[in-house]
mmCIF file of C-alpha atoms in Angstrom:
data_model
loop_
_atom_site.group_PDB
_atom_site.id
_atom_site.type_symbol
_atom_site.label_atom_id
_atom_site.label_comp_id
_atom_site.label_asym_id
_atom_site.label_seq_id
_atom_site.Cartn_x
_atom_site.Cartn_y
_atom_site.Cartn_z
ATOM 1 C CA UNK A 218 104.895 102.306 98.602
ATOM 2 C CA UNK A 219 106.903 103.554 101.347
ATOM 3 C CA UNK A 220 104.665 105.602 103.499
ATOM 4 C CA UNK A 221 105.954 109.150 105.244
ATOM 5 C CA UNK A 222 104.241 110.036 108.256
ATOM 6 C CA UNK A 223 104.779 113.535 109.752
ATOM 7 C CA UNK A 224 104.711 114.965 113.151
ATOM 8 C CA UNK A 225 102.860 116.877 114.602
ATOM 9 C CA UNK A 226 100.337 118.022 111.789
ATOM 10 C CA UNK A 227 100.578 121.545 112.905
ATOM 11 C CA UNK A 228 102.659 123.407 115.054
ATOM 12 C CA UNK A 229 102.959 127.123 116.459
ATOM 13 C CA UNK A 230 106.081 128.562 117.822
ATOM 14 C CA UNK A 231 106.921 131.983 118.874
ATOM 15 C CA UNK A 232 109.029 134.420 116.828
ATOM 16 C CA UNK A 233 112.890 133.515 117.863
ATOM 17 C CA UNK A 234 111.988 130.211 119.094
ATOM 18 C CA UNK A 235 112.982 126.808 117.824
ATOM 19 C CA UNK A 236 110.505 124.506 115.453
ATOM 20 C CA UNK A 237 111.098 121.095 114.887
ATOM 21 C CA UNK A 238 109.227 118.671 112.714
ATOM 22 C CA UNK A 239 109.576 115.145 112.320
ATOM 23 C CA UNK A 240 109.293 112.517 109.442
ATOM 24 C CA UNK A 241 109.067 108.883 109.719
ATOM 25 C CA UNK A 242 109.276 106.394 106.622
ATOM 26 C CA UNK A 243 107.568 103.038 106.763
ATOM 27 C CA UNK A 244 111.178 100.993 105.548
ATOM 28 C CA UNK A 245 114.648 102.569 105.761
ATOM 29 C CA UNK A 246 115.569 104.995 103.175
ATOM 30 C CA UNK A 247 119.182 104.899 103.694
ATOM 31 C CA UNK A 248 121.363 103.076 100.790
ATOM 32 C CA UNK A 249 124.121 101.385 102.113
ATOM 33 C CA UNK A 250 126.184 101.326 99.098
ATOM 34 C CA UNK A 251 126.545 105.190 99.320
ATOM 35 C CA UNK A 252 125.111 105.884 102.959
ATOM 36 C CA UNK A 253 122.954 108.263 101.972
ATOM 37 C CA UNK A 254 119.527 108.737 103.291
ATOM 38 C CA UNK A 255 117.236 109.631 100.314
ATOM 39 C CA UNK A 256 115.199 112.075 101.741
ATOM 40 C CA UNK A 257 114.266 115.607 100.938
ATOM 41 C CA UNK A 258 112.488 118.796 102.790
ATOM 42 C CA UNK A 259 110.217 121.292 101.196
ATOM 43 C CA UNK A 260 108.638 124.276 102.370
ATOM 44 C CA UNK A 261 105.222 125.521 100.783
ATOM 45 C CA UNK A 262 103.796 128.970 101.666
ATOM 46 C CA UNK A 263 100.219 129.956 100.935
ATOM 47 C CA UNK A 264 99.502 130.470 96.787
ATOM 48 C CA UNK A 265 103.143 128.979 95.993
ATOM 49 C CA UNK A 266 104.766 125.872 94.903
ATOM 50 C CA UNK A 267 106.718 124.034 97.118
ATOM 51 C CA UNK A 268 110.340 124.938 97.793
ATOM 52 C CA UNK A 269 113.053 122.613 97.860
ATOM 53 C CA UNK A 270 114.958 123.137 101.341
ATOM 54 C CA UNK A 271 117.258 120.010 102.050
ATOM 55 C CA UNK A 272 118.442 116.990 100.467
ATOM 56 C CA UNK A 273 120.390 113.912 101.350
ATOM 57 C CA UNK A 274 118.568 114.511 104.804
ATOM 58 C CA UNK A 275 120.794 117.091 105.802
ATOM 59 C CA UNK A 276 122.104 118.873 102.696
ATOM 60 C CA UNK A 277 120.747 122.604 102.170
ATOM 61 C CA UNK A 278 119.558 123.741 98.719
ATOM 62 C CA UNK A 279 121.622 126.517 97.585
ATOM 63 C CA UNK A 280 120.385 129.892 98.859
ATOM 64 C CA UNK A 281 118.121 128.015 101.962
ATOM 65 C CA UNK A 282 119.170 129.862 105.191
ATOM 66 C CA UNK A 283 121.366 128.091 107.565
ATOM 67 C CA UNK A 284 118.587 128.414 110.109
ATOM 68 C CA UNK A 285 117.214 125.296 108.575
ATOM 69 C CA UNK A 286 118.549 121.839 109.174
ATOM 70 C CA UNK A 287 118.015 118.485 108.816
ATOM 71 C CA UNK A 288 119.034 115.460 110.515
ATOM 72 C CA UNK A 289 118.260 111.645 111.090
ATOM 73 C CA UNK A 290 119.042 108.397 109.230
ATOM 74 C CA UNK A 291 117.295 105.066 108.113
ATOM 75 C CA UNK A 292 113.584 105.811 108.966
ATOM 76 C CA UNK A 293 113.466 108.842 111.356
ATOM 77 C CA UNK A 294 114.235 112.232 110.218
ATOM 78 C CA UNK A 295 113.949 115.979 111.736
ATOM 79 C CA UNK A 296 113.702 119.179 109.894
ATOM 80 C CA UNK A 297 114.485 122.232 112.692
ATOM 81 C CA UNK A 298 114.196 125.937 111.871
ATOM 82 C CA UNK A 299 116.705 127.258 114.775
ATOM 83 C CA UNK A 300 114.842 130.779 115.507
ATOM 84 C CA UNK A 301 111.524 130.963 113.953
ATOM 85 C CA UNK A 302 111.026 134.071 111.758
ATOM 86 C CA UNK A 303 107.827 135.359 110.261
ATOM 87 C CA UNK A 304 108.542 134.181 106.757
ATOM 88 C CA UNK A 305 108.793 130.920 107.785
ATOM 89 C CA UNK A 306 105.099 130.519 108.484
ATOM 90 C CA UNK A 307 104.463 127.704 105.744
ATOM 91 C CA UNK A 308 103.508 123.950 105.415
ATOM 92 C CA UNK A 309 106.360 121.531 105.257
ATOM 93 C CA UNK A 310 106.859 118.544 103.725
ATOM 94 C CA UNK A 311 109.497 115.731 103.633
ATOM 95 C CA UNK A 312 109.768 113.028 100.324
ATOM 96 C CA UNK A 313 111.694 109.891 100.294
ATOM 97 C CA UNK A 314 113.451 109.165 96.604
ATOM 98 C CA UNK A 315 114.705 106.097 97.557
ATOM 99 C CA UNK A 316 111.703 104.107 96.080
ATOM 100 C CA UNK A 317 111.680 105.503 92.603
ATOM 101 C CA UNK A 318 109.714 105.839 90.742
ATOM 102 C CA UNK A 319 107.271 105.734 93.514
ATOM 103 C CA UNK A 320 108.581 108.901 95.338
ATOM 104 C CA UNK A 321 106.212 109.619 98.392
ATOM 105 C CA UNK A 322 105.395 112.822 100.442
ATOM 106 C CA UNK A 323 104.795 112.793 104.129
ATOM 107 C CA UNK A 324 101.164 114.372 104.552
ATOM 108 C CA UNK A 325 102.487 118.232 105.338
ATOM 109 C CA UNK A 326 102.790 119.865 108.904
ATOM 110 C CA UNK A 327 101.610 123.492 109.020
ATOM 111 C CA UNK A 328 103.834 125.600 110.369
ATOM 112 C CA UNK A 329 102.275 129.063 112.640
ATOM 113 C CA UNK A 330 103.251 131.850 114.774
ATOM 114 C CA UNK A 331 102.506 131.214 118.573
ATOM 115 C CA UNK B 237 116.488 132.229 86.038
ATOM 116 C CA UNK B 238 114.814 128.512 85.927
ATOM 117 C CA UNK B 239 111.307 129.173 84.977
ATOM 118 C CA UNK B 240 108.750 126.784 84.585
ATOM 119 C CA UNK B 241 105.091 127.940 83.240
ATOM 120 C CA UNK B 242 101.895 125.712 83.078
ATOM 121 C CA UNK B 243 99.323 126.164 80.985
ATOM 122 C CA UNK B 244 96.096 124.368 79.755
ATOM 123 C CA UNK B 245 94.239 123.784 83.168
ATOM 124 C CA UNK B 246 90.419 124.384 83.354
ATOM 125 C CA UNK B 247 86.888 122.987 84.818
ATOM 126 C CA UNK B 248 85.927 119.421 82.789
ATOM 127 C CA UNK B 249 83.255 116.868 82.901
ATOM 128 C CA UNK B 250 84.063 113.468 84.177
ATOM 129 C CA UNK B 251 85.091 111.295 81.453
ATOM 130 C CA UNK B 252 86.803 114.324 79.484
ATOM 131 C CA UNK B 253 89.961 115.033 78.497
ATOM 132 C CA UNK B 254 92.909 117.920 78.965
ATOM 133 C CA UNK B 255 96.285 118.279 77.840
ATOM 134 C CA UNK B 256 98.619 120.566 80.233
ATOM 135 C CA UNK B 257 101.640 122.277 78.891
ATOM 136 C CA UNK B 258 104.920 123.309 80.911
ATOM 137 C CA UNK B 259 107.114 125.841 78.983
ATOM 138 C CA UNK B 260 110.468 125.692 80.159
ATOM 139 C CA UNK B 261 113.500 128.509 80.261
ATOM 140 C CA UNK B 262 116.595 129.288 81.686
ATOM 141 C CA UNK B 263 118.042 125.782 81.804
ATOM 142 C CA UNK B 264 119.193 123.332 78.984
ATOM 143 C CA UNK B 265 115.926 121.350 79.040
ATOM 144 C CA UNK B 266 117.085 118.334 77.234
ATOM 145 C CA UNK B 267 119.425 117.736 79.982
ATOM 146 C CA UNK B 268 116.806 117.158 82.695
ATOM 147 C CA UNK B 269 114.548 114.660 83.412
ATOM 148 C CA UNK B 270 110.736 116.530 84.403
ATOM 149 C CA UNK B 271 107.760 115.316 86.621
ATOM 150 C CA UNK B 272 104.311 116.116 86.788
ATOM 151 C CA UNK B 273 103.071 116.321 90.599
ATOM 152 C CA UNK B 274 99.834 117.313 91.637
ATOM 153 C CA UNK B 275 97.770 118.565 94.663
ATOM 154 C CA UNK B 276 94.347 118.311 95.645
ATOM 155 C CA UNK B 277 92.726 121.133 97.176
ATOM 156 C CA UNK B 278 93.955 121.520 100.541
ATOM 157 C CA UNK B 279 95.750 117.907 100.056
ATOM 158 C CA UNK B 280 99.599 117.166 100.193
ATOM 159 C CA UNK B 281 101.811 116.199 97.138
ATOM 160 C CA UNK B 282 101.266 113.346 95.023
ATOM 161 C CA UNK B 283 103.740 112.622 92.367
ATOM 162 C CA UNK B 284 101.663 111.687 88.714
ATOM 163 C CA UNK B 285 104.433 110.761 86.072
ATOM 164 C CA UNK B 286 108.137 111.389 84.843
ATOM 165 C CA UNK B 287 109.907 111.296 81.764
ATOM 166 C CA UNK B 288 113.573 111.204 81.307
ATOM 167 C CA UNK B 289 115.977 113.938 79.226
ATOM 168 C CA UNK B 290 115.243 112.285 75.847
ATOM 169 C CA UNK B 291 112.071 110.607 76.504
ATOM 170 C CA UNK B 292 112.606 107.266 76.211
ATOM 171 C CA UNK B 293 112.031 106.315 79.778
ATOM 172 C CA UNK B 294 108.205 107.215 81.163
ATOM 173 C CA UNK B 295 106.783 106.280 84.469
ATOM 174 C CA UNK B 296 103.452 106.814 86.233
ATOM 175 C CA UNK B 297 101.832 106.692 89.597
ATOM 176 C CA UNK B 298 99.404 103.714 89.559
ATOM 177 C CA UNK B 299 96.383 106.502 90.088
ATOM 178 C CA UNK B 300 96.848 107.776 86.304
ATOM 179 C CA UNK B 301 98.540 105.093 84.847
ATOM 180 C CA UNK B 302 96.639 104.132 81.387
ATOM 181 C CA UNK B 303 94.729 107.262 81.394
ATOM 182 C CA UNK B 304 97.240 110.119 81.262
ATOM 183 C CA UNK B 305 100.359 110.300 79.213
ATOM 184 C CA UNK B 306 103.432 112.366 79.506
ATOM 185 C CA UNK B 307 105.861 113.426 77.018
ATOM 186 C CA UNK B 308 108.184 116.090 76.131
ATOM 187 C CA UNK B 309 109.539 118.299 72.929
ATOM 188 C CA UNK B 310 112.996 119.122 73.822
ATOM 189 C CA UNK B 311 113.181 121.557 70.405
ATOM 190 C CA UNK B 312 110.456 123.693 72.013
ATOM 191 C CA UNK B 313 111.591 123.322 75.589
ATOM 192 C CA UNK B 314 108.153 121.964 76.613
ATOM 193 C CA UNK B 315 106.792 119.436 78.692
ATOM 194 C CA UNK B 316 103.185 117.600 78.112
ATOM 195 C CA UNK B 317 100.214 115.961 80.024
ATOM 196 C CA UNK B 318 97.556 114.281 78.263
ATOM 197 C CA UNK B 319 94.736 113.743 80.734
ATOM 198 C CA UNK B 320 91.827 111.307 79.320
ATOM 199 C CA UNK B 321 89.073 109.576 81.029
ATOM 200 C CA UNK B 322 89.265 112.076 83.903
ATOM 201 C CA UNK B 323 87.492 111.686 87.127
ATOM 202 C CA UNK B 324 86.552 113.649 90.120
ATOM 203 C CA UNK B 325 89.320 112.486 92.055
ATOM 204 C CA UNK B 326 92.019 114.234 89.379
ATOM 205 C CA UNK B 327 90.882 117.619 90.627
ATOM 206 C CA UNK B 328 94.279 119.268 91.555
ATOM 207 C CA UNK B 329 96.679 122.083 91.004
ATOM 208 C CA UNK B 330 99.361 120.071 88.479
ATOM 209 C CA UNK B 331 102.805 121.200 88.994
ATOM 210 C CA UNK B 332 105.420 120.648 86.306
ATOM 211 C CA UNK B 333 108.779 120.070 88.283
ATOM 212 C CA UNK B 334 112.341 119.522 87.106
ATOM 213 C CA UNK B 335 114.575 116.424 89.055
ATOM 214 C CA UNK B 336 117.222 118.217 90.611
ATOM 215 C CA UNK B 337 120.132 115.820 88.752
ATOM 216 C CA UNK B 338 120.010 112.733 86.782
ATOM 217 C CA UNK B 339 118.020 109.865 88.462
ATOM 218 C CA UNK B 340 117.730 111.928 91.495
ATOM 219 C CA UNK B 341 114.279 111.744 91.938
ATOM 220 C CA UNK B 342 113.644 115.467 94.246
ATOM 221 C CA UNK B 343 112.547 118.379 92.592
ATOM 222 C CA UNK B 344 114.272 121.544 92.382
ATOM 223 C CA UNK B 345 112.415 124.252 90.226
ATOM 224 C CA UNK B 346 108.586 123.862 90.490
ATOM 225 C CA UNK B 347 106.250 125.910 88.045
ATOM 226 C CA UNK B 348 103.006 128.006 89.967
ATOM 227 C CA UNK B 349 100.849 125.508 88.883
ATOM 228 C CA UNK B 350 97.917 125.110 86.621
ATOM 229 C CA UNK B 351 94.341 123.977 88.015
ATOM 230 C CA UNK B 352 92.238 121.223 86.870
ATOM 231 C CA UNK B 353 89.079 120.543 88.232
ATOM 232 C CA UNK B 354 86.945 117.899 86.988
ATOM 233 C CA UNK B 355 82.993 118.172 87.893
ATOM 234 C CA UNK B 356 79.790 117.940 85.995
#
């Protein structure tokens, strides 16, 4: 199985500041035939199910604020929140969907307000 | 509005069985692949099982293969997970989740989840 490793495990950022979460896969999730990275990001607030934020590593899901952006390729990916808002406090997960059916998630990164 | 509502969770003894249900509404259920994903208390996410839109293709995580059975009833807009030989490590919130698009194994809608606790 592809192992997804996120860093850091937790992060505290001041309101209005940038938050950056990293995700590394144990093998490439870039599919050469279509040049797409099979990498998604989810946000999970306390007591709620996960919410899809970004797929294909950098495409925002409909309705997701543009302060959320994804980048990276191959094995190294980043989720960036450009200006942290109070409602962004959550745990964030990356997921690879390259190796199906054995899709796997990162361990999660807890984002808090400093 | 897309809605997924799970039910059937509860407390069960080790070795016991439980059947989870997921009622879908707000979209053409028969056109979408569906999944079960679980989350142990305070832990991360683990994909459990997949079923194609017709029900003809099914996959399981190694951790549940041979013990869990996924199924669907497109006439009733419902997804099921039959869980047998339950173990303590199966304790988790179980979410039903819709695949975003055909053969795209990412999940665009999730239910609120149902808690399964395996304990004596």
